[in-house]
mmCIF file of C-alpha atoms in Angstrom:
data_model
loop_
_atom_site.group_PDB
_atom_site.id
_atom_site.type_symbol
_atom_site.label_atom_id
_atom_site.label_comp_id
_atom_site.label_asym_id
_atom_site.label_seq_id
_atom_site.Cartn_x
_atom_site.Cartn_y
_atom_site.Cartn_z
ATOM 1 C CA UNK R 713 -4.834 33.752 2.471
ATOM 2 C CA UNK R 714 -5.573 35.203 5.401
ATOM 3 C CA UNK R 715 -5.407 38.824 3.933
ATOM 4 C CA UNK R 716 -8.155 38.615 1.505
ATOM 5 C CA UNK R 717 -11.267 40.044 2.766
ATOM 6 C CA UNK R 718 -13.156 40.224 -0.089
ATOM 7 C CA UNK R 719 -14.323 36.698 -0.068
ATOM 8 C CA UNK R 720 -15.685 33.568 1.613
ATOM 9 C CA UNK R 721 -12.661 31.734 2.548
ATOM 10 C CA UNK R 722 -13.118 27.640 2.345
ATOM 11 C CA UNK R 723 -10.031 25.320 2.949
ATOM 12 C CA UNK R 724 -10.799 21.455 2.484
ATOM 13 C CA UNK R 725 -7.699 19.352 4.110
ATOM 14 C CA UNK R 726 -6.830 16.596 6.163
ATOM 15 C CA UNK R 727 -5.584 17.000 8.830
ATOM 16 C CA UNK R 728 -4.144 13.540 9.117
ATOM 17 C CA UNK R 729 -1.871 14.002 6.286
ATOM 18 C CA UNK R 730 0.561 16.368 6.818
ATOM 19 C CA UNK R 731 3.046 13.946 5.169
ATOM 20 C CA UNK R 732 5.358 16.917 3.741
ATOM 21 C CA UNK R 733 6.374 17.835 7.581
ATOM 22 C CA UNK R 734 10.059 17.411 7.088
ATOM 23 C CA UNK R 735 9.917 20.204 4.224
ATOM 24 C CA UNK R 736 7.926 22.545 5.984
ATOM 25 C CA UNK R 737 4.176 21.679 5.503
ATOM 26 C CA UNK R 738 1.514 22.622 8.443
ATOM 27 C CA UNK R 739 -1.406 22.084 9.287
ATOM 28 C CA UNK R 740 -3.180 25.168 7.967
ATOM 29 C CA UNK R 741 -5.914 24.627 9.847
ATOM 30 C CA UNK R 742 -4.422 25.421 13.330
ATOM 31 C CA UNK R 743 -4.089 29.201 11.739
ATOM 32 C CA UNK R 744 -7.834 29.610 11.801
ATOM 33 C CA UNK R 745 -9.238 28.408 14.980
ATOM 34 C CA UNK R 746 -12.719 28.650 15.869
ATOM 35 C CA UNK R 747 -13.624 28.347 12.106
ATOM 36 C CA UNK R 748 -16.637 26.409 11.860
ATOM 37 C CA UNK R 749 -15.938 22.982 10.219
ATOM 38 C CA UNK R 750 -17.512 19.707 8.654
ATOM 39 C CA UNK R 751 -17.018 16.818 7.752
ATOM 40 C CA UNK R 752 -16.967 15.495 4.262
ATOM 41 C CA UNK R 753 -18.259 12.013 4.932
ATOM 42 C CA UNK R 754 -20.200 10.445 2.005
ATOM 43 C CA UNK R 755 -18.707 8.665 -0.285
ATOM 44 C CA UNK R 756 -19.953 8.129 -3.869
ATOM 45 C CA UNK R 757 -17.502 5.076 -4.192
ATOM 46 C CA UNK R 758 -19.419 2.279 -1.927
ATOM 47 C CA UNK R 759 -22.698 1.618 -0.325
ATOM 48 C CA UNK R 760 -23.742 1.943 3.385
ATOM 49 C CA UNK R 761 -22.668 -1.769 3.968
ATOM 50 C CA UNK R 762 -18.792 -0.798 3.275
ATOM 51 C CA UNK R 763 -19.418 2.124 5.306
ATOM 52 C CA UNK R 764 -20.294 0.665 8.238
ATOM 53 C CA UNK R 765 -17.346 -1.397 7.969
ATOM 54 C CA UNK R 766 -15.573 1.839 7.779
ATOM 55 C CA UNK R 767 -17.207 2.968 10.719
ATOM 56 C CA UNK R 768 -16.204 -0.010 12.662
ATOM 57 C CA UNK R 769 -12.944 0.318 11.908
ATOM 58 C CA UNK R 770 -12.590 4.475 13.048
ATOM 59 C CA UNK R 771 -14.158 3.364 16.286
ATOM 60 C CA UNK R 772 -10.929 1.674 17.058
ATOM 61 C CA UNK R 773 -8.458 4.343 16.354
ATOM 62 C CA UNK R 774 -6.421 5.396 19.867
ATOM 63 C CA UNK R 775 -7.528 8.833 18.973
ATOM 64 C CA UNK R 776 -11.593 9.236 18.981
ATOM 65 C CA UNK R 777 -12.615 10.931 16.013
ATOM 66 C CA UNK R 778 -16.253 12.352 15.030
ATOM 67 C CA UNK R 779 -15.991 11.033 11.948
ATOM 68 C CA UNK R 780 -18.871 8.990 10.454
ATOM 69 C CA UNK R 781 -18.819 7.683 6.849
ATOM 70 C CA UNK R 782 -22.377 7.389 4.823
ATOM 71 C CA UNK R 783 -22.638 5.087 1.555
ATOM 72 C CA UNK R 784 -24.438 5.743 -1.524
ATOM 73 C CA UNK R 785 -27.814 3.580 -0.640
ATOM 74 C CA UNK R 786 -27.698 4.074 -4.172
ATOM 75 C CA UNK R 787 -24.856 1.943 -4.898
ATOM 76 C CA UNK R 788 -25.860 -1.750 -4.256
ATOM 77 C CA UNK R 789 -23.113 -3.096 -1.764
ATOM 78 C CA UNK R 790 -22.778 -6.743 0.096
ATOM 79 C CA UNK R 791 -19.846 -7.129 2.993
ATOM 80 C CA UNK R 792 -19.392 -10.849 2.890
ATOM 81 C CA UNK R 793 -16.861 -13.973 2.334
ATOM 82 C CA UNK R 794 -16.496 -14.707 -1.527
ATOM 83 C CA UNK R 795 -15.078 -18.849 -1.954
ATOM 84 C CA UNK R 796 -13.178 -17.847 -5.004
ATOM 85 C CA UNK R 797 -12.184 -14.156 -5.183
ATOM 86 C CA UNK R 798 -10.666 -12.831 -8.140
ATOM 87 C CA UNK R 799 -9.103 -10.022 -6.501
ATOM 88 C CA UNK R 800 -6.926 -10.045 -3.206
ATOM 89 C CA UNK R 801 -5.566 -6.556 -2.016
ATOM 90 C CA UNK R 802 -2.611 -6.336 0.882
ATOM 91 C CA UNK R 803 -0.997 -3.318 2.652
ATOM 92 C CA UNK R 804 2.300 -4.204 1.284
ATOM 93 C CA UNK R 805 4.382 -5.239 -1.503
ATOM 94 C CA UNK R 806 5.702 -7.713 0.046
ATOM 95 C CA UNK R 807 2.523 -9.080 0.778
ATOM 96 C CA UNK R 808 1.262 -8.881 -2.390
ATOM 97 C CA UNK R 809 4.190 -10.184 -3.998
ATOM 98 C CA UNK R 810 3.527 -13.270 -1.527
ATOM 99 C CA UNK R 811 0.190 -14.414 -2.461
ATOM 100 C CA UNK R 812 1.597 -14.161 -6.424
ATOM 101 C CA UNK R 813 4.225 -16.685 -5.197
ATOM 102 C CA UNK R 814 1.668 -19.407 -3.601
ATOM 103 C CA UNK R 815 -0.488 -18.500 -6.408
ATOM 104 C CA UNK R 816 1.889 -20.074 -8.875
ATOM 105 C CA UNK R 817 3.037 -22.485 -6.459
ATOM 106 C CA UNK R 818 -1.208 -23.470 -6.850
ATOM 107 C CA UNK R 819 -0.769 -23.766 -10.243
ATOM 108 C CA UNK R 820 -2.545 -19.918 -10.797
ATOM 109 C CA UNK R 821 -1.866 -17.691 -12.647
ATOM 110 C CA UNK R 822 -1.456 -14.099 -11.041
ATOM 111 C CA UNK R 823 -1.308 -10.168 -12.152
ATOM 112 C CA UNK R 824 0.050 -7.589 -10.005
ATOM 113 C CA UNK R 825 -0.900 -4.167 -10.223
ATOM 114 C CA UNK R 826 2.239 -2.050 -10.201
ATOM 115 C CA UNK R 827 5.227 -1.731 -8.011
ATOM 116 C CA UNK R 828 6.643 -4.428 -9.914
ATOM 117 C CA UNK R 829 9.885 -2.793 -11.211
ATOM 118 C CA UNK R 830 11.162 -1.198 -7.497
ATOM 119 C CA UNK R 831 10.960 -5.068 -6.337
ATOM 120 C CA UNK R 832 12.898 -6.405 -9.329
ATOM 121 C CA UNK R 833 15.523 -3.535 -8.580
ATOM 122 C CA UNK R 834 15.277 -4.969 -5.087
ATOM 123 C CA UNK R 835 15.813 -8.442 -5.927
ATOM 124 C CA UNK R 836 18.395 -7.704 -8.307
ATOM 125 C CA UNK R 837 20.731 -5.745 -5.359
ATOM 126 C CA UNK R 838 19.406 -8.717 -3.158
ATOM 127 C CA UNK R 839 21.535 -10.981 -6.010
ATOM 128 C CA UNK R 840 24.024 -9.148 -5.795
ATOM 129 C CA UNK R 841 24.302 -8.976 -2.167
ATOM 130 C CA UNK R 842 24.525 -12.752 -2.036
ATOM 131 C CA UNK R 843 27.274 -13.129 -4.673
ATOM 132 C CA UNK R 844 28.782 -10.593 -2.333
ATOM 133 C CA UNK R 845 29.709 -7.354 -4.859
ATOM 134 C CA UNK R 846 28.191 -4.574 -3.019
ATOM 135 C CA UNK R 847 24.899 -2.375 -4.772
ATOM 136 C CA UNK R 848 24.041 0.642 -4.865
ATOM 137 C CA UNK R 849 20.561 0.352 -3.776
ATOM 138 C CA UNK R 850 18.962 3.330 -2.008
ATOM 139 C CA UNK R 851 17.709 0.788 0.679
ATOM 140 C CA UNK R 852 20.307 -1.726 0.563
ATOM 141 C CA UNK R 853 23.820 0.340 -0.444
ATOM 142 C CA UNK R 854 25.044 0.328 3.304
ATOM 143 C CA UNK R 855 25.875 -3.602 3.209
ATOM 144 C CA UNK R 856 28.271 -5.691 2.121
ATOM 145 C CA UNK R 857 26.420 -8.910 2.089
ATOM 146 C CA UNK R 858 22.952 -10.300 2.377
ATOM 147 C CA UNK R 859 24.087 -12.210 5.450
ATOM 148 C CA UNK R 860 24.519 -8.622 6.999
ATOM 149 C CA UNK R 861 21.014 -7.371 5.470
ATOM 150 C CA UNK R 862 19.432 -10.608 7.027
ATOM 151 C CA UNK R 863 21.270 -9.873 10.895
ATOM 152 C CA UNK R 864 19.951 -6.220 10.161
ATOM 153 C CA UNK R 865 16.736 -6.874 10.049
ATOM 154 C CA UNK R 866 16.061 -8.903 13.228
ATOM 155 C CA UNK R 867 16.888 -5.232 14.680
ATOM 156 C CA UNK R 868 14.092 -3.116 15.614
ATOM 157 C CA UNK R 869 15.430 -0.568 12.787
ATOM 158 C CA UNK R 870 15.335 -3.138 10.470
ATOM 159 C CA UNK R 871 11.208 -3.302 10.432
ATOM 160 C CA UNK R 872 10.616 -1.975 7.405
ATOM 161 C CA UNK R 873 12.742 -4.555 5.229
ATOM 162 C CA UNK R 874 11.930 -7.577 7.593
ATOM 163 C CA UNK R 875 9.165 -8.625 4.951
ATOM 164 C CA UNK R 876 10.841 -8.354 1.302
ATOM 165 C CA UNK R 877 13.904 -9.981 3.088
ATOM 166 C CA UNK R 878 11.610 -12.953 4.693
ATOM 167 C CA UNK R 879 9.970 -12.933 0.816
ATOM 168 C CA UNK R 880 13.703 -13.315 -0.946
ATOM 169 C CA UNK R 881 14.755 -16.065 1.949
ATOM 170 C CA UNK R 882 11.438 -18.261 0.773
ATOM 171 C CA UNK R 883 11.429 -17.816 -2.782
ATOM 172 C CA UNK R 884 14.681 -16.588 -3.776
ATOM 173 C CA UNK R 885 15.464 -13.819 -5.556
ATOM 174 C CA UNK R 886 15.592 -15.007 -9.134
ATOM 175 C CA UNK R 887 12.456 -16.784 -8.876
ATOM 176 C CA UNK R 888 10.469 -13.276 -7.819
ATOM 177 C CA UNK R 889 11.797 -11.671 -10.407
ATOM 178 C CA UNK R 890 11.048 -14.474 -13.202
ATOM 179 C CA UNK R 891 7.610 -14.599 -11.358
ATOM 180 C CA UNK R 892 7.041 -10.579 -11.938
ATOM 181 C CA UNK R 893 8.537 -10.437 -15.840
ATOM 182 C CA UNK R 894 6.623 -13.081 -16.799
ATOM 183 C CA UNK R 895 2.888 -12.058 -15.622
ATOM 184 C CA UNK R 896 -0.181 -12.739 -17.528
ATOM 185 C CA UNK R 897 -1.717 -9.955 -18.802
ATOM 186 C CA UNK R 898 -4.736 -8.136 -15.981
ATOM 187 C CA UNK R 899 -7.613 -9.555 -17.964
ATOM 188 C CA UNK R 900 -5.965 -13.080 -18.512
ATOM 189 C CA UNK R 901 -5.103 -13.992 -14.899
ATOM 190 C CA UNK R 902 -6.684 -16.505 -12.743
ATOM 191 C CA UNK R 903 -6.248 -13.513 -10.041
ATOM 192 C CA UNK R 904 -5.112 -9.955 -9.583
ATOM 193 C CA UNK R 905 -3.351 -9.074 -6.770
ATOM 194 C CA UNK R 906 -2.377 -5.044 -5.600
ATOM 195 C CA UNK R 907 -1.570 -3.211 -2.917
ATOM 196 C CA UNK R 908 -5.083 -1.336 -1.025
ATOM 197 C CA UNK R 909 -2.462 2.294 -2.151
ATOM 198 C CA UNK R 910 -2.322 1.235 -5.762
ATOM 199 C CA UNK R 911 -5.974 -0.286 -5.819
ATOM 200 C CA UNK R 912 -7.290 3.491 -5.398
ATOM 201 C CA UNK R 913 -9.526 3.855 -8.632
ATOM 202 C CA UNK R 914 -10.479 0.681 -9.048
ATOM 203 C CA UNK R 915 -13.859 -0.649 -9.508
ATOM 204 C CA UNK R 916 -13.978 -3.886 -8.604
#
């Protein structure tokens, strides 16, 4: 890139998501310092009231930023409490997977969006775990046992399974996975339920 002369040269990046690190992604940035820069800050998604939430939210980050996000005043946006959402969104699937639990448990009937399958697979190794035959689960192939799974995570290393194993403890394994292959359809639950990741898109 940096050998063609012939043109205006414009790169658009992030420079917070350099996620392909460990296979030899960079920042590209860094390789043209001093290039003059800006920010691409409105959104044509959401009004000014979501981005001032937005804003709120950046002015906490450890790292200052000069990012400032401006709505579309001509998109017609409230920030408020709703009594009786339709939709609830979580950062995890094991969150998600939650609220579908207590949903039923309400006597509603809930749709997740997605993931479903890689939890199934999940609960399914979890079964087997517990009955003690081994799996060959990406995540869960290096135990024996569930009892081991369950010690593992109360380790700091464990973090990132603490959640779907505190999910399986409450509800049980079988029960998720009845829960998820039985689902109404999106437009025939009491309430939808996703992940913020798989809610990108959405509209409402």
């Amino acid at each position: 890139i940096k050998q063609q002369t012939h043109a205006v040269l414009v790169m658009v990046g992030d420079d917070c998501q350099q996620i392909y690190e460990w296979r030899g992604a960079v920042n590209a940035g860094d390789h043209f310092p001093g290039a003059p820069s800006k920010m691409l800050s409105q959104s044509f998604r959401f009004g000014q009231a979501v981005a001032d939430v937005a804003n709120a939210v950046l002015g906490t980050l450890e790292e200052p930023t000069d990012l400032v996000m401006r709505g579309l005043e001509s998109i017609p946006t409230r920030v408020c409490e709703i009594e009786n959402p339709r939709c609830y969104l979580y950062r995890t699937n094991a969150g998600a997977i939650g609220k579908l639990m207590h949903a039923m448990d309400e006597g509603k009937r809930g749709h997740l969006i997605g993931g479903t399958q890689e939890v199934v697979t999940f609960c399914r190794a979890a079964l087997d775990l517990q009955a003690r035959k081994g799996t060959t689960h990406p995540e869960l192939g290096c135990f024996t046992t569930w009892g081991e799974v369950q010690a593992y995570v109360k380790e700091d290393e464990g973090a990132d399974l603490k959640l779907m194993v505190k999910l399986i403890d409450d509800f049980g394994a079988t029960r998720i996975i009845r829960a998820l292959e039985n689902m109404p359809p999106e437009d025939k639950a009491d309430l939808v339920i996703s992940t913020a990741h798989r809610s990108k898109g959405r509209e409402w």
